[in-house]
Short mmCIF file of C-alpha atoms and ligand atoms in Angstrom, two decimals:
data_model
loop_
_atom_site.label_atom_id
_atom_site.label_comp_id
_atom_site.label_asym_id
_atom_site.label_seq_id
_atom_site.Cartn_x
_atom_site.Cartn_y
_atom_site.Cartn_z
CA UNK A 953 -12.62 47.98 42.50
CA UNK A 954 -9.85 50.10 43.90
CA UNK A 955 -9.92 52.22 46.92
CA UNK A 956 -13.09 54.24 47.65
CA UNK A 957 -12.79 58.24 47.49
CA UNK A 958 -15.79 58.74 47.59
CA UNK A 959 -17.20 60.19 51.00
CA UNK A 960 -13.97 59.65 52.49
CA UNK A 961 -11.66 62.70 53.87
CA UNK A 962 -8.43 63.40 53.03
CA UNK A 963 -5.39 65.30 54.03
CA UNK A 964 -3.10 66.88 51.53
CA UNK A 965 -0.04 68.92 52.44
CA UNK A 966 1.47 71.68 50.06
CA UNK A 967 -1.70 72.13 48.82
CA UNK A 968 -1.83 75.71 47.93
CA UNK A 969 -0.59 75.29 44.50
CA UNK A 970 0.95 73.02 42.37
CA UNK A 971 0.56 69.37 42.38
CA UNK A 972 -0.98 69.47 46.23
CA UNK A 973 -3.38 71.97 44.24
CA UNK A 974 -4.21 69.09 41.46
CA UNK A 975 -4.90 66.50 44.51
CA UNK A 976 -7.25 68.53 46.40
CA UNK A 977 -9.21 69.27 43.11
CA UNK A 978 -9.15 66.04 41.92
CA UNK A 979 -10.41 64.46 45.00
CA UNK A 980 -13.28 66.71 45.60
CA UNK A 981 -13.94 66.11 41.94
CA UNK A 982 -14.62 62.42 43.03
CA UNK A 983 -16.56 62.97 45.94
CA UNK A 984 -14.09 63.50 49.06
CA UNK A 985 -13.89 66.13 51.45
CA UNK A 986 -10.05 67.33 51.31
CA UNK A 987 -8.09 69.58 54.38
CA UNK A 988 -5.35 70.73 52.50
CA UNK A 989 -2.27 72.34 54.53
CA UNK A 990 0.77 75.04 53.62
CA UNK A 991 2.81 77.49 54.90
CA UNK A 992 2.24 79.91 52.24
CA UNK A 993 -0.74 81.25 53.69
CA UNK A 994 -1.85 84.17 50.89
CA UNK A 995 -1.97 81.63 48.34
CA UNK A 996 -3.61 78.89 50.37
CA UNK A 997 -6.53 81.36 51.59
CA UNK A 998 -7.22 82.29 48.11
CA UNK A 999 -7.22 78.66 46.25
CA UNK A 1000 -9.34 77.58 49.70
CA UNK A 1001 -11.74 80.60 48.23
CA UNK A 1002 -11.84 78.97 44.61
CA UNK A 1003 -12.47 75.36 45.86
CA UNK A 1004 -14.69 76.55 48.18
CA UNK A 1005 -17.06 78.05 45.69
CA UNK A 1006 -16.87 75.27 42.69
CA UNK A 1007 -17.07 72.34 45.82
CA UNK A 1008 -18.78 74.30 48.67
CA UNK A 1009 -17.45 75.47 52.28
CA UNK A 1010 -18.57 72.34 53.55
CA UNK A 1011 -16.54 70.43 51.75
CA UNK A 1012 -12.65 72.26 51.55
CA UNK A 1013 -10.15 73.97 54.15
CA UNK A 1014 -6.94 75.63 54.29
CA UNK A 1015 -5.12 75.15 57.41
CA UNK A 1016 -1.75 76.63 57.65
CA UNK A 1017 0.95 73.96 58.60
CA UNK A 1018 4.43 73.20 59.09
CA UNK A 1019 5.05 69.75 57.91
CA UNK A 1020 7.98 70.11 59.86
CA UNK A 1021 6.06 71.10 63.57
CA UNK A 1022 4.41 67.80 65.47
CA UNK A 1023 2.51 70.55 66.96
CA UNK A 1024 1.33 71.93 63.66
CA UNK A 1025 0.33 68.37 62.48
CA UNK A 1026 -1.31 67.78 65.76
CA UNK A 1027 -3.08 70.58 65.11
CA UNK A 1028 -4.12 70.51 61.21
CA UNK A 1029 -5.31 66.69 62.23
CA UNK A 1030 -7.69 67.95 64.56
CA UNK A 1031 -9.16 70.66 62.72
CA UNK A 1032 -9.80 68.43 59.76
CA UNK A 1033 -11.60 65.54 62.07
CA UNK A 1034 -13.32 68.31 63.92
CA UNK A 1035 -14.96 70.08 60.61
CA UNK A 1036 -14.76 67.77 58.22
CA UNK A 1037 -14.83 64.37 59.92
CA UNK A 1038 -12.54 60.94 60.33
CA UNK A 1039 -9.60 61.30 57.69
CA UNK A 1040 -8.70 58.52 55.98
CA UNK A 1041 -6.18 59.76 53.18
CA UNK A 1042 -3.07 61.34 53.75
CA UNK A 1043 -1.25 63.01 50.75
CA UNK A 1044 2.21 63.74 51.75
CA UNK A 1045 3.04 66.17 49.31
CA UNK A 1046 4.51 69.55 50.68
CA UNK A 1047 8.07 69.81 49.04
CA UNK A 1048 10.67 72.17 48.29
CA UNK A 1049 13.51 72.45 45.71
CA UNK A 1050 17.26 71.30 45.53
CA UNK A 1051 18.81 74.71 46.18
CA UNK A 1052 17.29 75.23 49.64
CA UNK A 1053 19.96 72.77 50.81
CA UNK A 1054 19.85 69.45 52.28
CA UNK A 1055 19.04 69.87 55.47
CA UNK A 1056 15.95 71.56 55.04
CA UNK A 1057 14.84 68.88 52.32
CA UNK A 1058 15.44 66.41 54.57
CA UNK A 1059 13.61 68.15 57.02
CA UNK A 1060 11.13 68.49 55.04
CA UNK A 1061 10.61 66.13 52.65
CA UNK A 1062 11.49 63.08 54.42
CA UNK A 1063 11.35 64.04 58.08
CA UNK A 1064 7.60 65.62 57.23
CA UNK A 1065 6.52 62.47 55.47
CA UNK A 1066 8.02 59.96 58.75
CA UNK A 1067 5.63 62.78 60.51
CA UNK A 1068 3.13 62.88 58.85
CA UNK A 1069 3.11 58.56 58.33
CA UNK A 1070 3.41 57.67 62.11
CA UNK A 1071 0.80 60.61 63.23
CA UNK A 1072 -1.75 58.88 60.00
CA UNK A 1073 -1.11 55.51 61.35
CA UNK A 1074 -2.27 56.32 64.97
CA UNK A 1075 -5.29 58.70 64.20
CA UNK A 1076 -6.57 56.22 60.80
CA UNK A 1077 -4.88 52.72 62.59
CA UNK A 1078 -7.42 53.15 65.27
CA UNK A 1079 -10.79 52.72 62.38
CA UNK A 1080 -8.31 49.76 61.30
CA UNK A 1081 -8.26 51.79 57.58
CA UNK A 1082 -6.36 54.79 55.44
CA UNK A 1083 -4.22 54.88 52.65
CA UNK A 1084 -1.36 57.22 52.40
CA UNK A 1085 -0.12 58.49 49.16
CA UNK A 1086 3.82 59.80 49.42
CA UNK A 1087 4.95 62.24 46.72
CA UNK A 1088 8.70 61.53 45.66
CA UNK A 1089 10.19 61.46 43.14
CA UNK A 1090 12.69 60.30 40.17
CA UNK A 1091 14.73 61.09 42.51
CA UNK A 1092 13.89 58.65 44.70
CA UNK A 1093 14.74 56.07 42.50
CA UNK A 1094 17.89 56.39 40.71
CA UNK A 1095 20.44 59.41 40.95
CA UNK A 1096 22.53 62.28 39.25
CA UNK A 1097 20.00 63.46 37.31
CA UNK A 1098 21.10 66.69 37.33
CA UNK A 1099 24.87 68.53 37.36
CA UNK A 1100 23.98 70.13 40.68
CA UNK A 1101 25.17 68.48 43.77
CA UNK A 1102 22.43 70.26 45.96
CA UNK A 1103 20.11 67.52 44.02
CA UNK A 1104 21.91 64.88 45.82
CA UNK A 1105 19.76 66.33 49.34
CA UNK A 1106 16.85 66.33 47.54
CA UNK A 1107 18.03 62.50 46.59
CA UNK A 1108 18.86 61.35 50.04
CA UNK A 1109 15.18 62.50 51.09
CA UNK A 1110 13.15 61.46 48.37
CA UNK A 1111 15.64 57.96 48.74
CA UNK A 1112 14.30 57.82 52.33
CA UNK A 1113 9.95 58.12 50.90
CA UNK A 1114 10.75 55.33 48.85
CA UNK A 1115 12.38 53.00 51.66
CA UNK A 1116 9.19 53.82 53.98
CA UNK A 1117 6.89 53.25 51.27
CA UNK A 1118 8.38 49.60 50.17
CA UNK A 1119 8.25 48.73 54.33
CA UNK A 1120 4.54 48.44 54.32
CA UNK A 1121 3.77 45.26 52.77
CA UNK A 1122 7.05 44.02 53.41
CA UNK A 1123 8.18 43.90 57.23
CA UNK A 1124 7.45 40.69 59.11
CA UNK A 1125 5.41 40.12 61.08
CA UNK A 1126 3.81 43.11 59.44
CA UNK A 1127 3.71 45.93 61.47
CA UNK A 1128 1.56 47.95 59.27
CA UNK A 1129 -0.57 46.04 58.27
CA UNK A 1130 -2.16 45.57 62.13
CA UNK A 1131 -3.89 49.52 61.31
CA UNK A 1132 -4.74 48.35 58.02
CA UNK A 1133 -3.20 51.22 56.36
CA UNK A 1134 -1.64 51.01 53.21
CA UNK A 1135 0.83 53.32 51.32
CA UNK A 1136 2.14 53.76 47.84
CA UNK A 1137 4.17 56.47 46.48
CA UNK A 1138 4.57 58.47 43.42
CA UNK A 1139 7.70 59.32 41.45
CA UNK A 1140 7.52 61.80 38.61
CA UNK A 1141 10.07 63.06 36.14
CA UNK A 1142 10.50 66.77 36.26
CA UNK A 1143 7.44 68.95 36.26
CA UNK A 1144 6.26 72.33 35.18
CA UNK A 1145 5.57 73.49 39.07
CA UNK A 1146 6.61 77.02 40.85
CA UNK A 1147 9.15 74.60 42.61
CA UNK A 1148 11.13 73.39 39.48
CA UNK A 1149 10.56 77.20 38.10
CA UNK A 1150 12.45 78.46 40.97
CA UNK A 1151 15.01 76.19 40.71
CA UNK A 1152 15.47 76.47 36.73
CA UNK A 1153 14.22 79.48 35.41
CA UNK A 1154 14.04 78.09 31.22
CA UNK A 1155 12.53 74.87 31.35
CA UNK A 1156 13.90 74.41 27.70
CA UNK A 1157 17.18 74.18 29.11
CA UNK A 1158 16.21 70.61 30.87
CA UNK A 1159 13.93 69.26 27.76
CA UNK A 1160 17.07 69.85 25.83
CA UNK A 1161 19.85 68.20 28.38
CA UNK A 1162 17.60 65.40 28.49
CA UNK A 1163 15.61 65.42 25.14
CA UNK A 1164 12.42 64.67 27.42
CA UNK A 1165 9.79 66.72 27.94
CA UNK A 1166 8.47 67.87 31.63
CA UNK A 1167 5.37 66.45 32.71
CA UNK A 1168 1.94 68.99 33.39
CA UNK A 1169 0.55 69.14 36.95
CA UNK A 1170 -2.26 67.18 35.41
CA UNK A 1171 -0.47 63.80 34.29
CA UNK A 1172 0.91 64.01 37.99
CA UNK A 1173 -2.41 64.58 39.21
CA UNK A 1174 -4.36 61.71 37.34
CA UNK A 1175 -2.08 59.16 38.77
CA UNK A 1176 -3.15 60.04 42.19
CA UNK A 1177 -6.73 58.63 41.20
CA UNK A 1178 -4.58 54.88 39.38
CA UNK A 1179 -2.28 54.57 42.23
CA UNK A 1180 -5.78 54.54 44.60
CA UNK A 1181 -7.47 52.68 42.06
CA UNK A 1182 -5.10 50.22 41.80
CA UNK A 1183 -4.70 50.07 45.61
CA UNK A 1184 -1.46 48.21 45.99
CA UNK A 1185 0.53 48.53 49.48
CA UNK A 1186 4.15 49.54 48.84
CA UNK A 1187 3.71 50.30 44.85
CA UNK A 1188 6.16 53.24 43.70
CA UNK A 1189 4.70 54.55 40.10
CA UNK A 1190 7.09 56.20 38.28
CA UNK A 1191 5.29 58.44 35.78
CA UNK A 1192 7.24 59.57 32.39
CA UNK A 1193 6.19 61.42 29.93
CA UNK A 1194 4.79 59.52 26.90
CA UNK A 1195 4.66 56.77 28.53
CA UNK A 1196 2.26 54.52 31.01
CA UNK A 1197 2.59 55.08 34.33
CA UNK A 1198 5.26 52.39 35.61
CA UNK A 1199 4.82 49.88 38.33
CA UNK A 1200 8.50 50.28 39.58
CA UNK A 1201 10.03 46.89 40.71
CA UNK A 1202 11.40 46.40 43.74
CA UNK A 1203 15.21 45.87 42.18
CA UNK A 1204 16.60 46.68 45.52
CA UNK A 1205 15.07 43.50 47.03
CA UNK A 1206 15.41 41.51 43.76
CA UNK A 1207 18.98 42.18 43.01
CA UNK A 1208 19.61 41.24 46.76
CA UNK A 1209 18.17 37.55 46.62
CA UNK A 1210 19.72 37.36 43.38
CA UNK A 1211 22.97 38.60 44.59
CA UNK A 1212 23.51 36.91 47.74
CA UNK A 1213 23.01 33.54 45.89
CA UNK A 1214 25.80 34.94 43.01
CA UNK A 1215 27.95 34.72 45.68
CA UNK A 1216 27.13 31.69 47.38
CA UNK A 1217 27.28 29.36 44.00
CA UNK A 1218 30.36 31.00 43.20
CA UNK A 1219 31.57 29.67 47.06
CA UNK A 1220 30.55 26.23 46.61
CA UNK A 1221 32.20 26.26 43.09
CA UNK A 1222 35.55 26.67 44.87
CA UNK A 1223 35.84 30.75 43.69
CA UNK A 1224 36.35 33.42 46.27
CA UNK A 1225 37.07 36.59 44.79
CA UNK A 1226 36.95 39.23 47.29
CA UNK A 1227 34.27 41.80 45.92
CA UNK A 1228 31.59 40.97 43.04
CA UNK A 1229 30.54 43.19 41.06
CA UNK A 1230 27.11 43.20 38.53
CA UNK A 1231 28.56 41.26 35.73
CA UNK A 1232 28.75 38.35 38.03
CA UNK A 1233 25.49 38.66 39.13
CA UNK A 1234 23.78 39.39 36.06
CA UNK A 1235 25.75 36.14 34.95
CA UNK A 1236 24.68 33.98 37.88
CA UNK A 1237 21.02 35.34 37.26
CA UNK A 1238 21.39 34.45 33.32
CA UNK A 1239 22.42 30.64 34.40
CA UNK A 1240 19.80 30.11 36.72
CA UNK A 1241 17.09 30.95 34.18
CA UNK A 1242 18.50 28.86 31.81
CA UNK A 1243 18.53 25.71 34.69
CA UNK A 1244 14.92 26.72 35.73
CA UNK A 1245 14.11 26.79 31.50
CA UNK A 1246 15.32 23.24 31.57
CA UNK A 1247 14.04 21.91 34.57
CA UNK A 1248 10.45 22.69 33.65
CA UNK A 1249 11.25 21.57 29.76
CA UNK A 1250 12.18 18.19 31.67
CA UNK A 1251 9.06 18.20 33.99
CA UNK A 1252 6.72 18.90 31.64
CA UNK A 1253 8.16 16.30 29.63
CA UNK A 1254 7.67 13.72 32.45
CA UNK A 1255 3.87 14.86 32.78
CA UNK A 1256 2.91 15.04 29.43
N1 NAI B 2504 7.98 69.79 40.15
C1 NAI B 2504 8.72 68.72 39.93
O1 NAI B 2504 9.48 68.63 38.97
C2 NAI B 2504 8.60 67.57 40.87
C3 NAI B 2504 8.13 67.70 42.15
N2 NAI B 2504 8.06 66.60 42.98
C4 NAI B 2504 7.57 66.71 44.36
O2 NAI B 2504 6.20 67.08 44.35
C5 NAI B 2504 5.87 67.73 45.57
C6 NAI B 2504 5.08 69.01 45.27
O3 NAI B 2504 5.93 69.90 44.61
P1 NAI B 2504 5.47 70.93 43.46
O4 NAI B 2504 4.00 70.89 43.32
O5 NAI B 2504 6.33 70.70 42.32
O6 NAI B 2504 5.95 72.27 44.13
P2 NAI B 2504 5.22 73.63 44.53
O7 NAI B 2504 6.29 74.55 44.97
O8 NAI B 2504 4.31 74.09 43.46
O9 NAI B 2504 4.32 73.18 45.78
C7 NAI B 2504 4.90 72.77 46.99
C8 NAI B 2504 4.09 73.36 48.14
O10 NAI B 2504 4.65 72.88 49.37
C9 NAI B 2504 4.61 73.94 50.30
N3 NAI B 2504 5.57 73.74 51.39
C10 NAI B 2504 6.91 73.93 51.35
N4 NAI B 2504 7.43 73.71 52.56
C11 NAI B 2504 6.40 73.37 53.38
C12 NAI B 2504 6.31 73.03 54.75
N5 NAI B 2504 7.40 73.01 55.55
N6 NAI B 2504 5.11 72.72 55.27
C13 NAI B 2504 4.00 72.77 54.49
N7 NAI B 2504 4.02 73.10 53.20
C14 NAI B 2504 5.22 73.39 52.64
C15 NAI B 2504 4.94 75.18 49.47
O11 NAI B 2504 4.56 76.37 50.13
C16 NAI B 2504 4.16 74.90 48.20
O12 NAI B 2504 2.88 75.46 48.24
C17 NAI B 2504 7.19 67.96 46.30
O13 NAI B 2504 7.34 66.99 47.31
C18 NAI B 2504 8.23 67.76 45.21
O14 NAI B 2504 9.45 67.34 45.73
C19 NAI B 2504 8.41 65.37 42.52
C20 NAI B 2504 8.87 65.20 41.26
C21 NAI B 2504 8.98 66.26 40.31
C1 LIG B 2505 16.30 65.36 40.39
C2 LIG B 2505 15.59 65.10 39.16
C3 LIG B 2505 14.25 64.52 39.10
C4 LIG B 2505 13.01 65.08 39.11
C5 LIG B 2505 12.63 66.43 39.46
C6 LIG B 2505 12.68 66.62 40.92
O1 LIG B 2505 11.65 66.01 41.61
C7 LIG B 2505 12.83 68.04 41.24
C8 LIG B 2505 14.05 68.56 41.29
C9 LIG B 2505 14.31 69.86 41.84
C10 LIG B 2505 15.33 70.58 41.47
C11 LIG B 2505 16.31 70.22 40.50
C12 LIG B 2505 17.12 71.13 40.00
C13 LIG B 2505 18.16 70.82 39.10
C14 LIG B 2505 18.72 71.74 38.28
C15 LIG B 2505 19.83 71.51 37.42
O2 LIG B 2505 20.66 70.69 37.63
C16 LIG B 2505 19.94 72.39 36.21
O3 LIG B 2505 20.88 73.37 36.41
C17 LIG B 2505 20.35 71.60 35.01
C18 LIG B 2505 19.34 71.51 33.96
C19 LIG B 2505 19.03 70.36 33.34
C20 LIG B 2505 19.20 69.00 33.91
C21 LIG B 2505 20.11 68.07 33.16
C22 LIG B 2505 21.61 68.29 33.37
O4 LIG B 2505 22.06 68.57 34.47
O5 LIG B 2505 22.36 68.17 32.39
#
């Protein structure tokens, strides 16, 4: 059934070009009316002048917007309630690349999305509804991608997306889920955008390091419309090329369960060590399937 776009509005910030571009279109395609925000104001007034003419002026705005400035997001909320009506998506989006240094991607790519998350959950919480869509990244799953250590600021914030995303459905007693908002986020592998042009002039040069090709703004784009078809709270897809989008497991909280009880079998057996390390876990983790394998061999036996 998924989540319904249809009729519903939408925020999306970055939109003036790139993936934030793909969003907007893509969500007017199917029938919502989309505010989409920037700070790069000549090219947002002209794609609001495209959209506006294949979707109609009733249906598209630019508003310029510092994902960075409460008063900005104060202000871009508004404007979209007041022309368009009650938002009830929010696409964080609006991004910049590794070189710009860490503090500004931090600033802006994970400060902007805690902004953008806490103003969505008091404006949508109140009609007890919204989802909210949070563009990281690779990034914000694994690290040292890349030979530049300006990546690892574009890490620590993309890092941060991924632990808000994962606290909807899990914090107890839920304190999300009382606005009925849920959030997944999406994670792709390097892209052919103006962002990863700036950074990397010959896009060759990372298809060859990595023998992978970069994704188009398109396969970014279409999982927008699974992740909110799908409709899971706290999901992080990791898209690939050539492959289907990924559900990406929660290791973190996996390997932590499984972990914690590595260490406490290893206790009761009499065997202290003072650090453990993955081979121990991975060890523990291998034994236990093999007891659970057995136990149900044994009480399936007893049933049959
Ligand atoms: N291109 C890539 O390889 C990948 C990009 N991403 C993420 O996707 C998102 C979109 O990036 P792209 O479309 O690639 O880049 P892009 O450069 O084409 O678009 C980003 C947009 O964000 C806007 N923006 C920058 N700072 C802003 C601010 N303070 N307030 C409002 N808008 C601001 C820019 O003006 C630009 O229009 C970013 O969050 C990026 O980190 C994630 C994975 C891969
Ligand atoms: C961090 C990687 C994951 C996805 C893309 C990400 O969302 C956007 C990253 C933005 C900027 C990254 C710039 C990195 C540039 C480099 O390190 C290049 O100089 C190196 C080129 C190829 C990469 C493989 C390698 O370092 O050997």
């Amino acid at each position: 059934m998924g989540y319904q776009i249809q009729g519903n509005v939408a925020i999306v910030t970055g939109g003036s070009q790139g993936f934030g571009k793909e969003f907007t279109k893509l969500l007017l395609k199917k029938g919502a009316k989309v505010a989409f925000s920037d700070i790069n104001v000549e090219v947002g007034r002209q794609t609001e002048s495209d959209l506006q003419k294949e979707f109609g002026k009733e249906n598209v705005i630019f508003v310029r917007a510092d994902v960075t400035n409460d008063e900005d997001w104060t202000s871009l909320w508004d404007e979209a309630e007041m022309k368009l009506g009650a938002v009830a998506i929010l696409v964080n989006n609006a991004g910049i690349g590794a070189s710009l240094g860490w503090e500004r991607n931090v600033d802006i790519m994970l400060k902007g999305v805690g902004k953008g998350t806490f103003l969505a959950l008091d404006r949508m919480g109140k009609n007890m509804s919204g989802r909210i869509i949070n563009i990281a990244s690779i990034a914000g799953i694994a690290s040292g991608f890349t030979s530049k250590i300006e990546v690892s600021g574009y890490t620590m914030a993309k890092h941060g997306v991924i632990g808000l995303t994962r606290s909807f459905p899990r914090a107890r007693p839920a304190p999300f889920s009382k606005y009925g908002v849920k959030a997944y986020a999406l994670c792709p592998w390097f892209a052919d955008t103006q962002l990863l042009r700036e950074e990397i002039s010959d896009l060759s040069k990372i298809e060859r390091s990595t023998k992978t090709r970069v994704l188009t703004v398109e396969e970014v784009g279409k999982s927008l419309l699974t992740a909110l078809e799908k409709d899971k709270d706290g999901a992080c897809y990791l898209i690939f090329p050539d492959v289907p989008l990924i559900d990406f497991p929660n290791c973190n909280e996996n390997l932590f369960a499984l972990s914690v009880a590595a260490g406490w079998i290893l206790k009761k057996a009499g065997y202290e060590p003072d650090v453990i390390g993955w081979p121990v876990v991975l060890a523990v983790g291998a034994l236990l399937l093999i007891i659970f394998y057995y136990i149900f061999a044994i009480l399936k036996f007893m049933v049959w």
